[in-house]
GROMACS .gro file of C-alpha atoms in nm:
model
  504
    1MET     CA    1   0.000   0.000   0.000
    2LYS     CA    2   0.281   0.237   0.092
    3ARG     CA    3   0.456   0.164  -0.237
    4LYS     CA    4   0.140   0.240  -0.432
    5LEU     CA    5   0.097   0.570  -0.250
    6LEU     CA    6   0.459   0.662  -0.322
    7ALA     CA    7   0.419   0.567  -0.686
    8ALA     CA    8   0.097   0.763  -0.716
    9GLY     CA    9   0.258   1.064  -0.552
   10ALA     CA   10   0.558   1.045  -0.781
   11VAL     CA   11   0.337   1.024  -1.090
   12THR     CA   12   0.130   1.319  -0.970
   13VAL     CA   13   0.439   1.533  -0.910
   14ALA     CA   14   0.583   1.432  -1.247
   15VAL     CA   15   0.258   1.522  -1.427
   16LEU     CA   16   0.238   1.859  -1.251
   17LEU     CA   17   0.602   1.937  -1.329
   18ALA     CA   18   0.555   1.833  -1.689
   19GLY     CA   19   0.248   2.052  -1.714
   20VAL     CA   20   0.434   2.353  -1.578
   21MET     CA   21   0.728   2.293  -1.810
   22VAL     CA   22   0.507   2.249  -2.116
   23ALA     CA   23   0.318   2.566  -2.030
   24GLN     CA   24   0.628   2.777  -1.983
   25ALA     CA   25   0.890   2.622  -2.206
   26ALA     CA   26   0.945   2.675  -2.572
   27SER     CA   27   0.994   2.299  -2.618
   28VAL     CA   28   1.027   1.980  -2.417
   29LYS     CA   29   1.197   1.668  -2.547
   30PHE     CA   30   1.165   1.337  -2.366
   31GLY     CA   31   1.411   1.052  -2.401
   32GLY     CA   32   1.548   0.754  -2.219
   33GLN     CA   33   1.746   0.434  -2.215
   34MET     CA   34   1.696   0.068  -2.124
   35ARG     CA   35   2.019  -0.133  -2.101
   36PRO     CA   36   2.018  -0.490  -1.968
   37ARG     CA   37   2.349  -0.678  -1.961
   38TYR     CA   38   2.439  -1.035  -1.875
   39GLU     CA   39   2.790  -1.096  -1.738
   40ILE     CA   40   2.990  -1.399  -1.633
   41PHE     CA   41   3.340  -1.356  -1.493
   42GLU     CA   42   3.616  -1.537  -1.308
   43GLN     CA   43   3.838  -1.244  -1.215
   44ASN     CA   44   3.680  -1.186  -0.874
   45ASP     CA   45   3.980  -1.337  -0.693
   46PHE     CA   46   4.179  -1.543  -0.948
   47ASP     CA   47   4.127  -1.854  -0.737
   48LYS     CA   48   4.043  -2.185  -0.907
   49LYS     CA   49   3.838  -2.290  -0.604
   50THR     CA   50   3.598  -1.998  -0.656
   51ASP     CA   51   3.310  -2.055  -0.896
   52PRO     CA   52   3.250  -1.802  -1.174
   53THR     CA   53   3.006  -1.522  -1.098
   54HIS     CA   54   2.718  -1.449  -1.332
   55PHE     CA   55   2.431  -1.200  -1.313
   56PHE     CA   56   2.210  -0.961  -1.509
   57LEU     CA   57   2.270  -0.589  -1.468
   58THR     CA   58   2.013  -0.330  -1.562
   59ARG     CA   59   2.000   0.044  -1.625
   60ILE     CA   60   1.680   0.237  -1.698
   61ARG     CA   61   1.675   0.611  -1.766
   62LEU     CA   62   1.408   0.868  -1.842
   63ASN     CA   63   1.505   1.227  -1.915
   64ALA     CA   64   1.348   1.558  -2.010
   65ASP     CA   65   1.536   1.830  -2.203
   66VAL     CA   66   1.363   2.167  -2.166
   67ASN     CA   67   1.415   2.488  -2.360
   68ILE     CA   68   1.257   2.751  -2.137
   69ASP     CA   69   1.349   3.043  -2.361
   70ASP     CA   70   1.627   3.134  -2.605
   71LYS     CA   71   1.881   3.164  -2.320
   72ILE     CA   72   1.772   2.927  -2.042
   73GLY     CA   73   1.732   2.551  -2.048
   74ALA     CA   74   1.715   2.258  -1.809
   75PHE     CA   75   1.787   1.886  -1.817
   76ILE     CA   76   1.656   1.623  -1.573
   77GLN     CA   77   1.749   1.255  -1.595
   78PHE     CA   78   1.601   0.987  -1.370
   79GLN     CA   79   1.787   0.660  -1.337
   80ALA     CA   80   1.725   0.316  -1.189
   81ARG     CA   81   1.996   0.052  -1.186
   82GLY     CA   82   2.050  -0.280  -1.017
   83VAL     CA   83   2.093  -0.655  -1.049
   84TYR     CA   84   1.812  -0.888  -1.152
   85GLY     CA   85   1.671  -1.064  -0.847
   86ALA     CA   86   1.904  -0.895  -0.598
   87GLY     CA   87   1.791  -0.749  -0.268
   88THR     CA   88   1.948  -0.462  -0.080
   89GLY     CA   89   2.248  -0.679  -0.002
   90GLY     CA   90   2.315  -0.768  -0.365
   91LEU     CA   91   2.626  -0.698  -0.566
   92ILE     CA   92   2.501  -0.350  -0.652
   93PRO     CA   93   2.253  -0.254  -0.380
   94GLY     CA   94   1.992   0.004  -0.460
   95PRO     CA   95   1.996   0.349  -0.303
   96ALA     CA   96   1.687   0.272  -0.094
   97PRO     CA   97   1.565  -0.036   0.095
   98GLY     CA   98   1.352  -0.292  -0.080
   99PRO     CA   99   1.426  -0.623  -0.254
  100ARG     CA  100   1.368  -0.686  -0.625
  101ASN     CA  101   1.346  -1.059  -0.556
  102ALA     CA  102   1.054  -1.199  -0.759
  103ALA     CA  103   0.998  -1.467  -0.493
  104VAL     CA  104   0.860  -1.218  -0.243
  105PRO     CA  105   0.486  -1.139  -0.258
  106ALA     CA  106   0.533  -0.761  -0.284
  107ASP     CA  107   0.787  -0.563  -0.484
  108GLY     CA  108   0.952  -0.338  -0.229
  109LEU     CA  109   1.200  -0.184  -0.469
  110VAL     CA  110   1.236   0.194  -0.462
  111ASP     CA  111   1.549   0.256  -0.669
  112VAL     CA  112   1.481   0.558  -0.887
  113GLY     CA  113   1.712   0.854  -0.837
  114LEU     CA  114   1.844   1.159  -1.018
  115HIS     CA  115   2.151   1.093  -1.228
  116GLN     CA  116   2.156   1.443  -1.373
  117ALA     CA  117   1.961   1.758  -1.290
  118TYR     CA  118   2.098   2.092  -1.406
  119PHE     CA  119   2.002   2.412  -1.582
  120THR     CA  120   2.192   2.626  -1.830
  121VAL     CA  121   2.208   3.000  -1.893
  122GLN     CA  122   2.367   3.130  -2.212
  123ASP     CA  123   2.555   3.462  -2.207
  124PHE     CA  124   2.537   3.469  -1.828
  125PHE     CA  125   2.494   3.831  -1.708
  126GLY     CA  126   2.575   3.946  -2.058
  127MET     CA  127   2.920   3.790  -2.046
  128PRO     CA  128   3.055   3.570  -2.328
  129ALA     CA  129   3.015   3.264  -2.106
  130ASP     CA  130   2.754   2.992  -2.062
  131LEU     CA  131   2.660   2.869  -1.714
  132LYS     CA  132   2.573   2.508  -1.630
  133ILE     CA  133   2.491   2.434  -1.267
  134GLY     CA  134   2.367   2.121  -1.091
  135ARG     CA  135   2.420   1.746  -1.098
  136GLN     CA  136   2.593   1.671  -1.430
  137GLU     CA  137   2.829   1.442  -1.612
  138VAL     CA  138   3.171   1.606  -1.652
  139VAL     CA  139   3.337   1.462  -1.962
  140LEU     CA  140   3.649   1.620  -2.110
  141ASP     CA  141   3.816   1.499  -2.429
  142GLY     CA  142   3.861   1.121  -2.428
  143HIS     CA  143   3.769   1.058  -2.060
  144ARG     CA  144   4.134   1.033  -1.952
  145LEU     CA  145   4.098   1.250  -1.641
  146PHE     CA  146   3.726   1.335  -1.646
  147GLY     CA  147   3.468   1.088  -1.772
  148ASN     CA  148   3.125   0.945  -1.701
  149THR     CA  149   3.228   0.578  -1.655
  150GLY     CA  150   2.938   0.498  -1.887
  151TRP     CA  151   3.012   0.126  -1.888
  152THR     CA  152   2.902   0.096  -1.525
  153THR     CA  153   2.530   0.070  -1.461
  154GLY     CA  154   2.516   0.381  -1.246
  155ALA     CA  155   2.772   0.587  -1.440
  156GLN     CA  156   2.935   0.889  -1.280
  157SER     CA  157   2.798   1.237  -1.234
  158SER     CA  158   2.913   1.522  -1.015
  159ASP     CA  159   2.764   1.818  -0.832
  160ALA     CA  160   2.929   2.091  -1.034
  161ILE     CA  161   2.924   2.447  -1.164
  162ARG     CA  162   3.061   2.500  -1.514
  163LEU     CA  163   3.138   2.815  -1.713
  164ASP     CA  164   3.220   2.777  -2.086
  165HIS     CA  165   3.362   3.059  -2.297
  166HIS     CA  166   3.352   3.014  -2.674
  167HIS     CA  167   3.590   3.209  -2.895
  168GLY     CA  168   3.545   3.106  -3.255
  169ASP     CA  169   3.633   2.737  -3.281
  170ASN     CA  170   3.805   2.743  -2.942
  171MET     CA  171   3.657   2.694  -2.597
  172PHE     CA  172   3.786   2.762  -2.247
  173SER     CA  173   3.614   2.629  -1.935
  174TYR     CA  174   3.622   2.655  -1.559
  175ILE     CA  175   3.454   2.371  -1.368
  176PHE     CA  176   3.399   2.354  -0.992
  177ILE     CA  177   3.330   2.003  -0.860
  178LYS     CA  178   3.210   1.944  -0.506
  179ALA     CA  179   3.322   1.585  -0.475
  180ILE     CA  180   3.270   1.525  -0.102
  181GLU     CA  181   3.076   1.725   0.155
  182ALA     CA  182   3.094   1.611   0.517
  183ASN     CA  183   3.004   1.726   0.865
  184GLY     CA  184   3.097   1.602   1.209
  185SER     CA  185   2.824   1.342   1.227
  186VAL     CA  186   2.761   1.203   0.880
  187PRO     CA  187   2.993   1.198   0.575
  188PHE     CA  188   2.820   1.259   0.243
  189ALA     CA  189   3.006   1.111  -0.054
  190VAL     CA  190   2.800   1.306  -0.307
  191GLY     CA  191   3.026   1.278  -0.607
  192GLY     CA  192   3.362   1.182  -0.742
  193ASN     CA  193   3.513   0.854  -0.841
  194SER     CA  194   3.406   0.566  -0.618
  195ALA     CA  195   3.751   0.421  -0.664
  196GLY     CA  196   3.909   0.734  -0.522
  197ALA     CA  197   3.979   0.850  -0.171
  198PRO     CA  198   3.755   0.694   0.096
  199VAL     CA  199   3.608   0.896   0.379
  200ASN     CA  200   3.748   0.712   0.680
  201LEU     CA  201   3.627   0.920   0.970
  202GLY     CA  202   3.735   0.881   1.328
  203PRO     CA  203   3.493   0.921   1.617
  204ALA     CA  204   3.291   1.238   1.565
  205GLY     CA  205   3.235   1.483   1.845
  206PRO     CA  206   2.909   1.657   1.925
  207GLY     CA  207   2.765   1.957   1.748
  208GLY     CA  208   2.909   1.899   1.401
  209LEU     CA  209   2.822   2.166   1.145
  210LEU     CA  210   2.784   2.104   0.772
  211GLY     CA  211   3.122   2.154   0.607
  212GLN     CA  212   3.319   2.207   0.929
  213GLY     CA  213   3.289   2.105   1.293
  214THR     CA  214   3.424   1.781   1.429
  215CYS     CA  215   3.522   1.583   1.123
  216GLY     CA  216   3.842   1.397   1.202
  217ARG     CA  217   3.817   1.470   1.576
  218GLY     CA  218   3.944   1.128   1.677
  219THR     CA  219   4.254   1.102   1.897
  220GLY     CA  220   4.549   1.255   1.720
  221PHE     CA  221   4.339   1.391   1.432
  222GLY     CA  222   4.268   1.753   1.508
  223GLY     CA  223   4.150   1.711   1.863
  224GLY     CA  224   3.847   1.939   1.826
  225ASP     CA  225   3.978   2.183   1.564
  226LEU     CA  226   3.650   2.343   1.452
  227SER     CA  227   3.806   2.469   1.131
  228ASP     CA  228   3.876   2.115   1.020
  229ASN     CA  229   3.666   1.938   0.757
  230CYS     CA  230   3.665   1.630   0.539
  231ASP     CA  231   3.556   1.785   0.212
  232ARG     CA  232   3.699   1.751  -0.135
  233GLU     CA  233   3.677   2.015  -0.407
  234ASP     CA  234   3.824   2.025  -0.757
  235HIS     CA  235   3.886   2.339  -0.962
  236VAL     CA  236   3.931   2.254  -1.329
  237PHE     CA  237   4.070   2.491  -1.593
  238TRP     CA  238   4.048   2.337  -1.940
  239GLY     CA  239   4.078   2.447  -2.298
  240ASN     CA  240   3.980   2.305  -2.636
  241ILE     CA  241   4.187   2.477  -2.905
  242LYS     CA  242   4.133   2.393  -3.272
  243THR     CA  243   4.317   2.678  -3.446
  244LEU     CA  244   4.684   2.614  -3.363
  245VAL     CA  245   4.754   2.284  -3.544
  246PRO     CA  246   4.575   2.178  -3.866
  247ASN     CA  247   4.333   1.886  -3.822
  248ALA     CA  248   4.409   1.865  -3.451
  249VAL     CA  249   4.269   1.969  -3.114
  250ILE     CA  250   4.492   2.083  -2.828
  251SER     CA  251   4.360   2.062  -2.471
  252PRO     CA  252   4.554   2.225  -2.185
  253TYR     CA  253   4.467   2.118  -1.829
  254LEU     CA  254   4.511   2.268  -1.484
  255VAL     CA  255   4.333   2.088  -1.198
  256ILE     CA  256   4.359   2.207  -0.839
  257THR     CA  257   4.234   1.945  -0.594
  258VAL     CA  258   4.170   2.052  -0.234
  259ASP     CA  259   4.128   1.714  -0.069
  260ASN     CA  260   4.065   1.690   0.305
  261SER     CA  261   3.876   1.361   0.278
  262TRP     CA  262   4.168   1.175   0.435
  263ASN     CA  263   4.133   1.360   0.765
  264GLY     CA  264   4.070   1.116   1.043
  265SER     CA  265   4.240   0.829   0.862
  266GLY     CA  266   4.587   0.684   0.865
  267THR     CA  267   4.855   0.669   1.129
  268SER     CA  268   5.006   1.018   1.148
  269ALA     CA  269   4.943   1.288   1.403
  270GLY     CA  270   4.742   1.586   1.278
  271ASN     CA  271   4.534   1.600   0.964
  272PRO     CA  272   4.721   1.452   0.666
  273ALA     CA  273   4.750   1.690   0.372
  274ASN     CA  274   4.647   1.556   0.033
  275GLU     CA  275   4.633   1.866  -0.186
  276MET     CA  276   4.714   1.802  -0.549
  277ILE     CA  277   4.782   2.005  -0.863
  278THR     CA  278   4.758   1.835  -1.203
  279VAL     CA  279   4.894   2.019  -1.505
  280GLY     CA  280   4.942   1.897  -1.861
  281GLY     CA  281   4.784   1.868  -2.198
  282ARG     CA  282   4.662   1.659  -2.485
  283ILE     CA  283   4.674   1.680  -2.864
  284ALA     CA  284   4.463   1.459  -3.091
  285GLY     CA  285   4.421   1.474  -3.464
  286SER     CA  286   4.513   1.324  -3.798
  287ALA     CA  287   4.802   1.365  -4.040
  288GLY     CA  288   4.932   1.170  -4.340
  289GLY     CA  289   4.650   0.917  -4.326
  290PHE     CA  290   4.713   0.838  -3.958
  291ASP     CA  291   4.514   0.941  -3.653
  292TYR     CA  292   4.703   1.013  -3.333
  293ARG     CA  293   4.679   1.122  -2.970
  294PHE     CA  294   4.960   1.230  -2.738
  295GLU     CA  295   4.912   1.349  -2.381
  296GLY     CA  296   5.110   1.406  -2.065
  297TYR     CA  297   5.037   1.526  -1.712
  298PHE     CA  298   5.238   1.605  -1.402
  299GLN     CA  299   5.104   1.601  -1.045
  300GLY     CA  300   5.254   1.793  -0.755
  301GLY     CA  301   5.143   1.882  -0.405
  302ARG     CA  302   5.130   1.684  -0.081
  303ALA     CA  303   5.044   1.320  -0.021
  304GLU     CA  304   5.035   1.256   0.353
  305GLY     CA  305   4.672   1.141   0.319
  306ILE     CA  306   4.729   0.858   0.075
  307ALA     CA  307   5.071   0.772   0.223
  308THR     CA  308   4.931   0.715   0.574
  309THR     CA  309   4.665   0.476   0.449
  310MET     CA  310   4.877   0.290   0.196
  311PRO     CA  311   4.805  -0.078   0.264
  312VAL     CA  312   5.084  -0.323   0.330
  313THR     CA  313   5.040  -0.558   0.034
  314GLY     CA  314   5.269  -0.746  -0.196
  315LYS     CA  315   5.574  -0.559  -0.318
  316ALA     CA  316   5.471  -0.249  -0.125
  317VAL     CA  317   5.730  -0.288   0.150
  318SER     CA  318   5.615  -0.364   0.502
  319ALA     CA  319   5.684  -0.010   0.624
  320ALA     CA  320   5.467   0.139   0.349
  321ASN     CA  321   5.313   0.421   0.547
  322LEU     CA  322   5.413   0.767   0.658
  323THR     CA  323   5.662   0.639   0.917
  324ALA     CA  324   5.869   0.492   0.633
  325TYR     CA  325   5.920   0.831   0.471
  326THR     CA  326   6.252   0.910   0.640
  327LYS     CA  327   6.314   1.244   0.468
  328GLY     CA  328   5.975   1.372   0.572
  329ALA     CA  329   6.037   1.243   0.924
  330GLY     CA  330   5.666   1.193   0.971
  331SER     CA  331   5.587   1.555   0.884
  332GLY     CA  332   5.532   1.556   0.509
  333VAL     CA  333   5.533   1.368   0.181
  334ASP     CA  334   5.585   1.546  -0.151
  335ARG     CA  335   5.378   1.435  -0.450
  336ARG     CA  336   5.571   1.396  -0.776
  337ALA     CA  337   5.384   1.185  -1.027
  338TYR     CA  338   5.326   1.178  -1.400
  339MET     CA  339   5.127   1.011  -1.673
  340ILE     CA  340   5.203   0.986  -2.045
  341GLY     CA  341   4.991   0.832  -2.318
  342ALA     CA  342   5.022   0.783  -2.692
  343ARG     CA  343   4.809   0.636  -2.967
  344VAL     CA  344   4.877   0.609  -3.342
  345GLY     CA  345   4.627   0.440  -3.571
  346LYS     CA  346   4.560   0.373  -3.937
  347THR     CA  347   4.236   0.284  -4.116
  348PHE     CA  348   4.281   0.098  -4.446
  349LYS     CA  349   3.983   0.231  -4.637
  350ASN     CA  350   4.059   0.050  -4.963
  351VAL     CA  351   4.097  -0.292  -4.803
  352MET     CA  352   3.812  -0.539  -4.752
  353TRP     CA  353   3.628  -0.482  -4.420
  354THR     CA  354   3.815  -0.149  -4.379
  355PRO     CA  355   4.040  -0.270  -4.096
  356ASN     CA  356   4.190  -0.032  -3.842
  357VAL     CA  357   4.510  -0.095  -3.647
  358THR     CA  358   4.614   0.118  -3.349
  359LEU     CA  359   4.933   0.107  -3.144
  360TRP     CA  360   4.877   0.216  -2.784
  361TYR     CA  361   5.098   0.307  -2.490
  362ASP     CA  362   5.017   0.437  -2.140
  363ARG     CA  363   5.252   0.488  -1.846
  364LEU     CA  364   5.129   0.590  -1.501
  365SER     CA  365   5.412   0.649  -1.256
  366GLY     CA  366   5.432   0.459  -0.928
  367THR     CA  367   5.599   0.474  -0.587
  368ASP     CA  368   5.904   0.255  -0.532
  369SER     CA  369   6.120   0.192  -0.225
  370GLU     CA  370   6.360   0.475  -0.314
  371ASP     CA  371   6.070   0.720  -0.336
  372ILE     CA  372   5.958   0.616   0.011
  373GLN     CA  373   6.304   0.676   0.154
  374ASP     CA  374   6.319   1.018  -0.015
  375GLY     CA  375   5.979   1.127   0.116
  376ILE     CA  376   5.814   1.126  -0.230
  377TRP     CA  377   5.477   0.993  -0.341
  378GLY     CA  378   5.520   0.897  -0.706
  379THR     CA  379   5.185   0.733  -0.789
  380PHE     CA  380   4.969   0.913  -1.043
  381ASP     CA  381   4.605   0.975  -0.950
  382THR     CA  382   4.369   0.938  -1.248
  383LEU     CA  383   4.108   1.168  -1.087
  384TYR     CA  384   3.762   1.107  -1.242
  385ASP     CA  385   3.863   0.902  -1.544
  386THR     CA  386   3.676   0.633  -1.734
  387GLY     CA  387   3.941   0.367  -1.689
  388HIS     CA  388   3.736   0.104  -1.872
  389LYS     CA  389   3.828   0.276  -2.198
  390PHE     CA  390   4.201   0.252  -2.142
  391TYR     CA  391   4.330  -0.025  -1.917
  392GLY     CA  392   4.153  -0.337  -2.047
  393TYR     CA  393   3.784  -0.422  -2.048
  394MET     CA  394   3.815  -0.662  -1.754
  395ASP     CA  395   3.853  -0.357  -1.527
  396THR     CA  396   4.144  -0.497  -1.330
  397TYR     CA  397   4.314  -0.158  -1.285
  398LEU     CA  398   4.045   0.100  -1.214
  399ASN     CA  399   4.146   0.234  -0.871
  400ALA     CA  400   4.205   0.606  -0.922
  401THR     CA  401   4.471   0.636  -0.653
  402GLY     CA  402   4.669   0.336  -0.783
  403GLY     CA  403   4.577   0.071  -0.527
  404ASP     CA  404   4.518  -0.201  -0.790
  405THR     CA  405   4.895  -0.231  -0.836
  406SER     CA  406   4.990  -0.158  -0.473
  407TYR     CA  407   5.073   0.198  -0.587
  408LEU     CA  408   5.357   0.079  -0.810
  409GLY     CA  409   5.201   0.243  -1.116
  410LEU     CA  410   5.091   0.087  -1.444
  411GLU     CA  411   5.248   0.049  -1.788
  412ASP     CA  412   5.019  -0.065  -2.068
  413ILE     CA  413   5.148  -0.162  -2.414
  414ALA     CA  414   4.863  -0.255  -2.647
  415ILE     CA  415   4.761  -0.317  -3.005
  416LYS     CA  416   4.399  -0.260  -3.099
  417THR     CA  417   4.223  -0.369  -3.417
  418ALA     CA  418   3.876  -0.324  -3.564
  419MET     CA  419   3.700  -0.424  -3.885
  420ASN     CA  420   3.354  -0.414  -4.042
  421PRO     CA  421   3.278  -0.755  -4.198
  422ALA     CA  422   2.922  -0.651  -4.292
  423SER     CA  423   2.694  -0.352  -4.283
  424ASN     CA  424   2.619  -0.250  -3.921
  425TRP     CA  425   2.861  -0.511  -3.783
  426THR     CA  426   3.195  -0.435  -3.615
  427VAL     CA  427   3.451  -0.676  -3.473
  428LYS     CA  428   3.722  -0.550  -3.238
  429ALA     CA  429   4.023  -0.725  -3.084
  430ASP     CA  430   4.261  -0.563  -2.832
  431PHE     CA  431   4.571  -0.713  -2.674
  432HIS     CA  432   4.734  -0.556  -2.365
  433TYR     CA  433   5.063  -0.623  -2.188
  434PHE     CA  434   5.076  -0.486  -1.831
  435LYS     CA  435   5.366  -0.420  -1.596
  436THR     CA  436   5.455  -0.177  -1.316
  437PRO     CA  437   5.701   0.110  -1.378
  438ALA     CA  438   5.811   0.099  -1.014
  439GLU     CA  439   5.996  -0.221  -0.924
  440ASN     CA  440   5.945  -0.343  -1.287
  441ILE     CA  441   5.696  -0.622  -1.210
  442ASP     CA  442   5.525  -0.814  -1.490
  443LEU     CA  443   5.149  -0.825  -1.426
  444GLY     CA  444   5.003  -1.014  -1.719
  445ARG     CA  445   4.834  -0.993  -2.056
  446GLU     CA  446   4.473  -0.936  -2.156
  447LEU     CA  447   4.280  -1.013  -2.475
  448ASP     CA  448   3.951  -0.833  -2.539
  449ILE     CA  449   3.723  -0.940  -2.827
  450THR     CA  450   3.409  -0.736  -2.895
  451LEU     CA  451   3.125  -0.782  -3.146
  452VAL     CA  452   2.895  -0.484  -3.207
  453HIS     CA  453   2.576  -0.490  -3.414
  454LYS     CA  454   2.377  -0.178  -3.490
  455TYR     CA  455   2.036  -0.344  -3.501
  456SER     CA  456   1.857  -0.013  -3.564
  457SER     CA  457   1.912   0.357  -3.511
  458ASN     CA  458   1.794   0.311  -3.151
  459LEU     CA  459   1.911  -0.039  -3.055
  460THR     CA  460   2.272  -0.157  -3.031
  461MET     CA  461   2.368  -0.514  -2.942
  462THR     CA  462   2.713  -0.592  -2.803
  463ALA     CA  463   2.884  -0.916  -2.702
  464GLY     CA  464   3.232  -0.952  -2.561
  465TYR     CA  465   3.484  -1.207  -2.440
  466SER     CA  466   3.806  -1.136  -2.251
  467ASN     CA  467   4.086  -1.341  -2.101
  468TYR     CA  468   4.352  -1.228  -1.854
  469TRP     CA  469   4.675  -1.429  -1.823
  470ALA     CA  470   4.819  -1.336  -1.484
  471ASP     CA  471   5.191  -1.337  -1.412
  472GLN     CA  472   5.323  -1.410  -1.063
  473GLY     CA  473   5.373  -1.042  -0.999
  474PHE     CA  474   4.999  -0.986  -1.034
  475TYR     CA  475   4.933  -1.204  -0.729
  476LEU     CA  476   5.174  -0.993  -0.525
  477VAL     CA  477   5.020  -0.655  -0.593
  478ASN     CA  478   4.654  -0.680  -0.692
  479PRO     CA  479   4.418  -0.637  -0.394
  480ARG     CA  480   4.151  -0.875  -0.523
  481VAL     CA  481   4.389  -1.169  -0.466
  482VAL     CA  482   4.345  -1.315  -0.118
  483ARG     CA  483   4.699  -1.375   0.009
  484ASN     CA  484   4.637  -1.476   0.368
  485SER     CA  485   4.420  -1.781   0.297
  486PRO     CA  486   4.491  -2.101   0.105
  487THR     CA  487   4.419  -2.041  -0.263
  488VAL     CA  488   4.479  -2.232  -0.583
  489ARG     CA  489   4.604  -1.963  -0.814
  490ASP     CA  490   4.454  -1.965  -1.159
  491GLY     CA  491   4.693  -1.851  -1.429
  492SER     CA  492   4.408  -1.698  -1.626
  493ALA     CA  493   4.057  -1.564  -1.585
  494ASN     CA  494   3.771  -1.534  -1.832
  495TRP     CA  495   3.496  -1.276  -1.867
  496GLY     CA  496   3.206  -1.248  -2.108
  497TYR     CA  497   2.891  -1.042  -2.155
  498VAL     CA  498   2.594  -0.975  -2.381
  499GLN     CA  499   2.436  -0.630  -2.373
  500LEU     CA  500   2.135  -0.466  -2.539
  501ASP     CA  501   2.129  -0.086  -2.539
  502LEU     CA  502   1.800   0.080  -2.637
  503LYS     CA  503   1.795   0.460  -2.654
  504PHE     CA  504   1.493   0.667  -2.747
   0.00000   0.00000   0.00000
């Protein structure tokens, strides 16, 4: 009965809102998506004794795009995602209580939320800048540092304010992202990459105020400093320049990350600093019949936050925490990290099936034993990236702070191919070789095979198979491997899926 009342109320509110929008707006466009996916995988722990996991994932979206007048618009996108038959304790629990188990007599599922909800104002206050404010997907260039992780059922969106300035074919943007807002009583992880910094709060004191108060008030972590907080904010300065190099786009980046989310965690006295500055750029284009992309980024700042919580795993030496940083003497860790990436590809248009071959290289720096002794954190943080696009489809290396290789970094050498054997059919095959730049540990190889069929303009069908051949070094550094219990290590793991993606 309660569910019916909630549903009726939601429908009533939706109808009223739609009526108001239709009455006031110049136009309203409705759209949506339904995307079921079946997966079976063995890479949960690389243990032969563990049975493969298989399940159906689902994503359902309904959105309204509103043009209120010639300057103001709004976009609202509802989303429901989950696992077929799973309750609140399933692999991907819903945001509200209620099982979706068909065996129960009443469907208690209440899993609809807002994925995006923002409005736009063109020529804000008469300035040559467009404003976009609210919950939104922040996607820049090829998703390297800022993406929507669209492969996941929930995808990523952020509470953000964005200003875009257009100058001819060029664009310059400032984006403010409120990744984490917390008070003394309850942390609110309202945005950001779920693989990023956790909010590990100590005991909270009384009287916490939103954004300040007693966050991190546990013993040795501020001791009641009311100016302390556990928030994270990112200030992004980005450009998209098309007029400097023919047939190419240049994108400069400056990202200032004010990250206090590590306060109250780790082993050091005081509140560990984790501020970070990322600067670099990207160029992508075509020349001489080849397409290319080159990019590089440097990160500086402090890293006491991540250093104090660095887990003792594998090749990360046993003293892998702030006390091991002898130069800092427990008072500071300098961040010096980098990332470089390159891609060069060629499409053979006059060959049967128009094959494409791409050579691919990524290097994300890591922290080795010498760095620790010198008081340096050398592991590159991938911020809000869509790692699924870059580091193999089996998603073995998605942790933004580098934990999937025990912070030793990642080097990826790959060759990627694609061909079109028939109209609306595409076959892709990618091969990756992984190792760590720090300590030079071989991790393994991955093969990804993908079949894509464009069934209609609205429906796309995709099937994929992947295999990961793990080297011994993988078992030392990857956190999904259980090292403290008897396991029968499997030299390889398989993964497969079938997905239908309907957009309207």
